[in-house]
Amino acid sequence: MATILKSTKKERIGWYIYDWANSAFSTTVVTVFMGPYLSQIASNAATDGYVYPFGIKIFVEALYPYIVSLSVALQVLLLPFIGAIIDQYGYKKQMLAFFAILGSLATIALFNLQGTNYIYGSLMFLIANLSFGASMVAYNSFLADIAEEKWRDKVSSIGWGIGYLGGGLLLLINLIMFSYADSLFSGNPKEMAVRVSLASAGVWWLLFSFFPLHRLKNRQLVNSPEKKNLFSNLNQLIRTIKGLKHNKNILYFILAFLFYNEGVQAVVVMSAQFAQRELGLSSDTVIIAILMVQFVAFFGAISFVNVARELGAKQTIFMLIGLWIAAILFAYFFLDTVEEFFLLGTLIALGMGGIQSLSRSLFSKLVPHSRQGEFFGIYELSEKGSSLLGPMAFALAMEFTHSYRFGILSLAIFFIIGFIFLKFVKTNESEA
């Protein structure tokens, strides 16, 4: 099945802008504000440090990582169906519009999160994060339509970089607002600043989504086979996954990526909660640190591409996994001051940008050229599966130890397992 590849610069710019639009949710809501604030709201409703949603006993500090894990578990169940609908009917733009609007409206609704209504906040976050993942399936599927294969890496990288800049810019705006919160808001100015920041991510997401929705267009399928049952694409995906036992090199890499990326995403998601609840850092300080991470990660990806030219992508990823493990051990044993937090944030940012960009490029070199789309579907599914086990491990460590440091330490196992699986991946000298 092929598609018409003709596109305009205007359409490509529209595609880039969606990354700019939705990265505000990932950074402002998921990484910075939602964890600490939802924990505070849950604390207001807690009895002896526990809340009881639907009769389930949960330690208040473990609530947010549990909600993150649940939202990603729902993504893993839903996203293959979204992909199947897109593949069969070509409704890319419609699916992008539906989930972008639904997710942004749920995010805006977080403005009403206050008092003790942690169940409401958890539900709105579930809807928003689920919609975020579903919209990304439609968004990523446009790449093959707007860029020929030889330009695809460049176009993809531009979108990725613009996303970091968009998320960073909204954080900067929120940082300025926090600095003047006392003069801008009455009552509880810091709480109001958090609520406005959460809602601002939804407004940003919604407004900038109109650009790609206006400029992107569905393509007619060329040489399209007869329409199949909706589940045919899912059945093909299952057959492909089963077939990995005959291509263990790709299987080992997918498992390696699933585990070490699980660790990466969990550290990112839990960092703000750790900084505020364990180290006692202010929201202003955490925002500055996350803002710094946004820009350093972009330069990290560029820098480690150059390192990979000398060492090879696989060896560079090994080095980056080692960097992440060292960062976790430093956080567990030594992290106490603001200065140490910023130093650690810089190292993590460099490692985050490098490991994500090199993982995708290395995988593309392991996969047969004729089956890139099929295998990248599995790659996407494994990437969406990340942030499921990591936050769950963090939450369980918190549940049993009531220690954020043990929670962070528990994430090292994902990097270690990923390192072991990556050892079995065979590459050639041209991998870089």
XYZ file of C-alpha atoms in Angstrom:
432
model
C 0.000 0.000 0.000
C 1.530 3.303 -1.021
C 0.537 6.904 -0.589
C 1.004 10.044 -2.636
C 4.097 11.718 -1.180
C 3.688 15.201 -2.631
C 3.612 17.811 0.111
C 4.294 21.503 0.523
C 6.523 23.414 2.883
C 3.363 24.875 4.393
C 2.093 21.391 5.236
C 5.412 20.329 6.744
C 5.451 23.442 8.924
C 1.954 22.550 10.074
C 3.205 19.081 11.001
C 6.097 20.554 12.992
C 3.729 22.808 14.934
C 1.787 19.889 16.402
C 4.948 18.794 18.225
C 5.244 22.389 19.464
C 1.593 22.206 20.572
C 1.494 18.922 22.486
C 4.956 19.106 24.080
C 3.531 21.689 26.463
C 1.351 18.958 27.986
C 4.245 16.521 28.302
C 6.505 19.063 29.974
C 4.220 21.350 31.967
C 1.653 18.776 33.116
C 3.312 15.346 33.165
C 6.842 16.334 34.152
C 6.473 19.427 36.325
C 3.145 20.219 37.930
C 0.787 17.261 38.052
C 2.765 14.958 40.352
C 3.431 17.327 43.261
C 0.051 19.067 42.996
C -2.030 15.871 42.798
C -0.090 14.544 45.793
C -0.984 17.699 47.710
C -4.665 17.437 46.764
C -4.645 13.775 47.819
C -2.990 14.763 51.108
C -5.895 17.114 51.793
C -8.269 14.161 51.529
C -6.022 11.616 53.268
C -6.531 9.733 56.488
C -3.227 8.798 58.168
C -1.402 9.346 54.868
C -3.717 7.199 52.729
C -6.599 7.800 50.360
C -9.296 5.277 49.445
C -10.511 5.802 45.855
C -13.303 3.289 45.200
C -12.321 1.520 48.422
C -8.707 0.916 47.370
C -6.103 1.908 49.978
C -3.307 3.978 48.373
C -0.443 5.891 49.994
C -0.877 9.518 48.911
C 2.658 9.865 47.545
C 2.162 6.762 45.381
C -1.104 7.963 43.819
C 0.413 9.880 40.898
C 2.805 7.128 39.712
C -0.105 4.673 39.915
C -2.243 6.994 37.760
C 0.594 7.377 35.238
C 0.955 3.599 35.018
C -2.796 3.151 34.551
C -2.948 5.783 31.808
C -0.096 4.145 29.891
C -1.654 0.690 30.322
C -4.812 2.066 28.707
C -2.667 3.534 25.904
C -1.151 0.138 25.181
C -4.645 -1.324 24.877
C -6.105 1.509 22.779
C -3.295 2.585 20.441
C -3.224 -0.569 18.271
C -6.937 -0.046 17.561
C -6.280 3.603 16.653
C -3.506 2.506 14.303
C -5.762 -0.117 12.730
C -8.502 2.427 12.041
C -5.981 4.817 10.488
C -4.452 2.078 8.308
C -7.811 0.797 7.091
C -9.734 4.019 6.548
C -7.005 6.692 6.323
C -8.670 8.905 8.937
C -5.392 10.423 10.123
C -6.525 14.026 10.292
C -9.865 13.177 11.909
C -8.218 11.041 14.590
C -5.598 13.712 15.235
C -8.324 16.342 15.597
C -10.517 14.250 17.904
C -7.800 13.290 20.366
C -6.003 16.646 20.287
C -9.251 18.446 21.158
C -10.329 15.860 23.754
C -6.917 15.837 25.429
C -6.535 19.615 25.472
C -10.032 20.128 26.928
C -9.341 17.575 29.674
C -6.110 19.413 30.434
C -7.894 22.771 30.606
C -10.373 21.155 33.020
C -7.482 20.590 35.462
C -7.913 24.256 36.384
C -10.767 23.047 38.622
C -8.473 20.683 40.538
C -8.429 21.982 44.109
C -9.461 21.114 47.641
C -9.782 17.336 48.051
C -11.100 16.316 44.603
C -8.142 14.093 43.704
C -10.433 11.585 41.939
C -11.574 14.298 39.534
C -7.962 15.314 38.886
C -6.911 11.710 38.327
C -9.746 11.163 35.833
C -8.977 14.321 33.846
C -5.301 13.372 33.699
C -6.176 9.841 32.515
C -8.276 11.248 29.664
C -5.622 13.827 28.738
C -2.666 11.430 28.763
C -4.581 8.744 26.880
C -5.585 11.316 24.248
C -1.999 12.544 24.030
C -0.746 9.065 23.119
C -3.576 8.430 20.657
C -2.975 11.742 18.881
C 0.714 10.881 18.516
C -0.162 7.704 16.599
C -2.005 9.818 14.020
C 0.677 12.515 14.070
C 3.574 10.116 13.503
C 1.719 8.367 10.682
C 1.803 11.627 8.682
C 5.605 11.539 8.448
C 5.710 9.125 5.509
C 3.149 11.300 3.697
C 4.991 14.604 3.989
C 8.602 13.465 3.529
C 10.328 11.120 1.104
C 12.531 8.511 2.735
C 15.788 10.378 2.186
C 14.416 13.476 3.962
C 12.481 11.679 6.682
C 15.180 11.772 9.363
C 15.679 15.496 8.867
C 11.962 16.293 8.945
C 11.463 14.099 12.006
C 14.381 15.732 13.821
C 13.073 19.227 13.119
C 9.710 18.301 14.600
C 11.388 16.759 17.645
C 13.533 19.857 18.197
C 10.620 22.260 17.788
C 8.729 20.225 20.375
C 11.454 20.785 22.948
C 11.447 24.499 22.196
C 7.652 24.755 22.474
C 7.546 22.928 25.781
C 10.409 25.035 27.074
C 8.814 28.325 26.052
C 5.578 27.636 27.921
C 7.613 26.640 30.979
C 9.439 29.952 30.744
C 6.129 31.806 30.622
C 4.905 29.865 33.662
C 8.153 30.585 35.495
C 7.645 34.314 34.975
C 4.071 33.949 36.207
C 5.285 32.126 39.329
C 7.739 34.913 40.022
C 4.866 37.412 40.157
C 2.219 35.080 41.600
C 1.784 37.105 44.781
C 0.910 40.231 42.818
C -1.130 38.437 40.159
C -3.373 36.263 42.343
C -5.143 36.647 45.675
C -5.913 34.015 48.283
C -3.444 31.180 47.718
C -1.318 32.603 44.877
C 1.003 29.604 44.448
C -1.864 27.151 44.175
C -3.611 29.391 41.683
C -0.369 29.636 39.694
C -0.237 25.823 39.498
C -3.855 25.615 38.347
C -3.312 28.281 35.707
C -0.132 26.520 34.535
C -1.965 23.206 34.149
C -4.751 24.861 32.181
C -2.264 26.867 30.099
C -0.841 23.614 28.704
C -4.317 22.666 27.496
C -4.930 26.079 25.967
C -1.520 25.981 24.256
C -2.190 22.455 22.962
C -5.636 23.402 21.649
C -4.728 26.707 19.994
C -1.583 25.524 18.208
C -3.303 22.306 17.093
C -5.448 24.355 14.720
C -2.370 25.009 12.552
C -1.645 21.346 11.721
C -5.358 20.552 11.514
C -5.738 23.318 8.945
C -2.635 22.461 6.909
C -2.364 18.664 7.014
C -4.514 16.606 4.670
C -5.376 12.958 4.286
C -3.913 11.168 1.273
C -5.784 8.819 -0.988
C -4.300 5.351 -0.860
C -2.662 4.170 -4.081
C -2.939 0.483 -5.058
C -5.070 -0.023 -2.003
C -6.253 -3.582 -1.406
C -9.825 -4.359 -0.573
C -10.857 -3.180 2.836
C -10.329 -5.755 5.504
C -11.864 -6.360 8.864
C -10.835 -3.749 11.429
C -8.859 -6.353 13.343
C -6.811 -7.509 10.336
C -4.023 -5.021 11.047
C -3.949 -6.104 14.663
C -3.693 -9.721 13.584
C -0.784 -8.784 11.311
C 0.905 -7.030 14.225
C 0.496 -10.134 16.377
C 1.977 -12.312 13.603
C 4.923 -9.937 13.291
C 5.558 -10.028 17.034
C 5.440 -13.820 17.030
C 7.851 -13.822 14.090
C 10.466 -11.999 16.173
C 11.588 -15.357 17.544
C 13.141 -15.914 14.113
C 14.936 -12.540 14.238
C 16.394 -12.451 17.700
C 18.647 -9.498 16.909
C 15.633 -7.202 16.511
C 13.885 -8.876 19.452
C 16.853 -8.253 21.756
C 16.966 -4.608 20.771
C 13.216 -4.102 21.297
C 13.505 -5.651 24.764
C 16.586 -3.570 25.553
C 14.851 -0.375 24.432
C 11.660 -1.228 26.300
C 13.531 -1.574 29.590
C 16.042 1.263 29.467
C 13.481 3.660 27.988
C 11.164 2.602 30.815
C 13.810 3.880 33.203
C 14.318 7.107 31.253
C 10.612 7.951 31.159
C 10.064 7.076 34.823
C 12.925 9.336 35.967
C 11.536 12.192 33.872
C 7.963 11.741 35.134
C 8.957 11.366 38.806
C 11.668 14.051 38.918
C 9.446 16.993 39.882
C 7.683 15.022 42.610
C 11.046 13.816 43.979
C 12.518 17.324 43.951
C 9.617 18.955 45.748
C 8.541 16.241 48.176
C 11.957 14.723 49.043
C 14.385 17.625 48.616
C 11.919 20.356 49.545
C 12.717 22.439 46.472
C 10.276 25.148 45.443
C 8.096 24.978 42.344
C 10.082 27.887 40.897
C 13.351 25.955 41.229
C 11.903 22.810 39.681
C 10.477 24.769 36.751
C 13.876 26.363 36.078
C 15.523 22.926 36.170
C 12.993 21.358 33.810
C 13.278 24.380 31.530
C 17.023 23.861 31.403
C 16.500 20.169 30.629
C 14.322 21.026 27.609
C 17.123 22.877 25.852
C 20.086 20.793 27.036
C 18.365 17.601 25.790
C 18.207 19.036 22.292
C 21.945 19.759 22.293
C 22.605 16.361 23.859
C 21.094 14.621 20.870
C 23.272 16.624 18.500
C 26.432 16.037 20.536
C 26.018 12.291 20.919
C 25.364 11.871 17.206
C 28.959 13.047 16.765
C 30.144 10.620 19.453
C 28.313 7.802 17.673
C 30.222 8.562 14.482
C 33.406 7.617 16.327
C 32.248 4.822 18.661
C 29.155 3.491 16.894
C 25.550 3.905 18.012
C 25.456 0.760 20.147
C 28.578 1.639 22.141
C 27.339 5.182 22.630
C 24.024 3.894 23.997
C 25.997 1.665 26.389
C 27.827 4.766 27.592
C 24.551 6.647 28.037
C 22.982 3.797 30.015
C 26.009 3.949 32.297
C 25.430 7.688 32.673
C 21.819 7.096 33.710
C 22.772 4.457 36.287
C 25.406 6.794 37.732
C 22.796 9.562 37.937
C 20.393 7.319 39.865
C 23.099 6.247 42.318
C 24.102 9.878 42.814
C 20.461 10.804 43.523
C 20.141 7.998 46.074
C 23.384 8.542 47.990
C 24.358 12.184 47.581
C 21.643 14.455 46.183
C 20.717 17.098 48.781
C 21.291 20.630 47.483
C 19.899 22.815 44.730
C 23.297 22.975 43.037
C 23.559 19.176 42.981
C 20.041 18.953 41.559
C 20.940 21.244 38.658
C 24.166 19.341 37.992
C 22.254 16.083 37.936
C 19.591 17.641 35.703
C 22.234 18.651 33.166
C 23.651 15.118 32.992
C 20.178 13.599 32.697
C 19.243 16.047 29.937
C 22.320 15.153 27.901
C 21.592 11.468 28.371
C 17.908 11.850 27.527
C 18.426 13.618 24.219
C 21.199 11.274 23.149
C 19.643 7.948 24.082
C 16.300 8.692 22.431
C 17.683 9.896 19.111
C 20.336 7.151 18.796
C 17.900 4.379 19.738
C 15.639 5.198 16.815
C 18.507 5.493 14.348
C 20.111 2.219 15.496
C 16.805 0.374 15.233
C 16.316 1.624 11.666
C 19.651 0.027 10.738
C 18.698 -3.336 12.250
C 15.361 -3.591 10.433
C 15.090 -4.792 6.805
C 14.444 -1.859 4.488
C 11.356 -3.493 2.993
C 9.714 -3.867 6.438
C 10.509 -0.520 8.078
C 6.881 0.482 8.576
C 5.850 -2.874 10.012
C 8.689 -3.020 12.538
C 8.463 0.627 13.480
C 4.875 -0.126 14.465
C 6.262 -2.519 17.073
C 8.872 0.051 18.076
C 6.134 2.631 18.607
C 4.116 0.177 20.669
C 7.143 -0.631 22.852
C 7.807 3.091 23.272
C 4.212 3.656 24.388
C 4.621 0.746 26.773
C 7.378 2.684 28.501
C 6.321 4.621 31.618
C 4.180 1.671 32.677
C 6.478 -0.519 34.763
C 8.833 2.266 35.856
C 6.263 4.410 37.685
C 4.705 1.207 39.022
C 8.061 0.121 40.487
C 8.517 3.616 41.906
C 5.015 3.525 43.413
C 5.531 0.078 44.969
C 8.875 1.136 46.447
C 7.128 4.184 47.908
C 4.266 2.036 49.180
C 6.561 -0.280 51.134
C 9.371 2.065 52.214
C 7.758 5.542 52.211
C 11.101 6.719 50.812
C 11.544 8.674 47.597
C 15.195 7.656 47.476
C 14.292 3.963 47.386
C 11.739 4.840 44.717
C 14.437 6.380 42.521
C 16.881 3.549 43.258
C 14.316 0.973 42.100
C 14.529 2.436 38.580
C 18.170 1.363 38.158
C 17.040 -2.206 37.486
C 15.440 -1.145 34.194
C 18.721 0.267 32.890
C 20.618 -2.825 34.008
C 18.185 -5.180 32.240
C 18.254 -2.978 29.132
C 22.064 -3.046 29.168
C 22.069 -6.850 29.326
C 19.670 -7.274 26.396
C 21.610 -4.728 24.333
C 24.764 -6.832 24.786
C 23.156 -9.517 22.602
C 22.382 -7.118 19.738
C 24.762 -7.639 16.807
C 25.656 -4.637 14.664
C 28.187 -3.984 11.932
C 30.819 -1.293 11.599
C 28.505 0.924 9.561
C 25.983 1.295 12.412
C 27.170 4.804 13.197
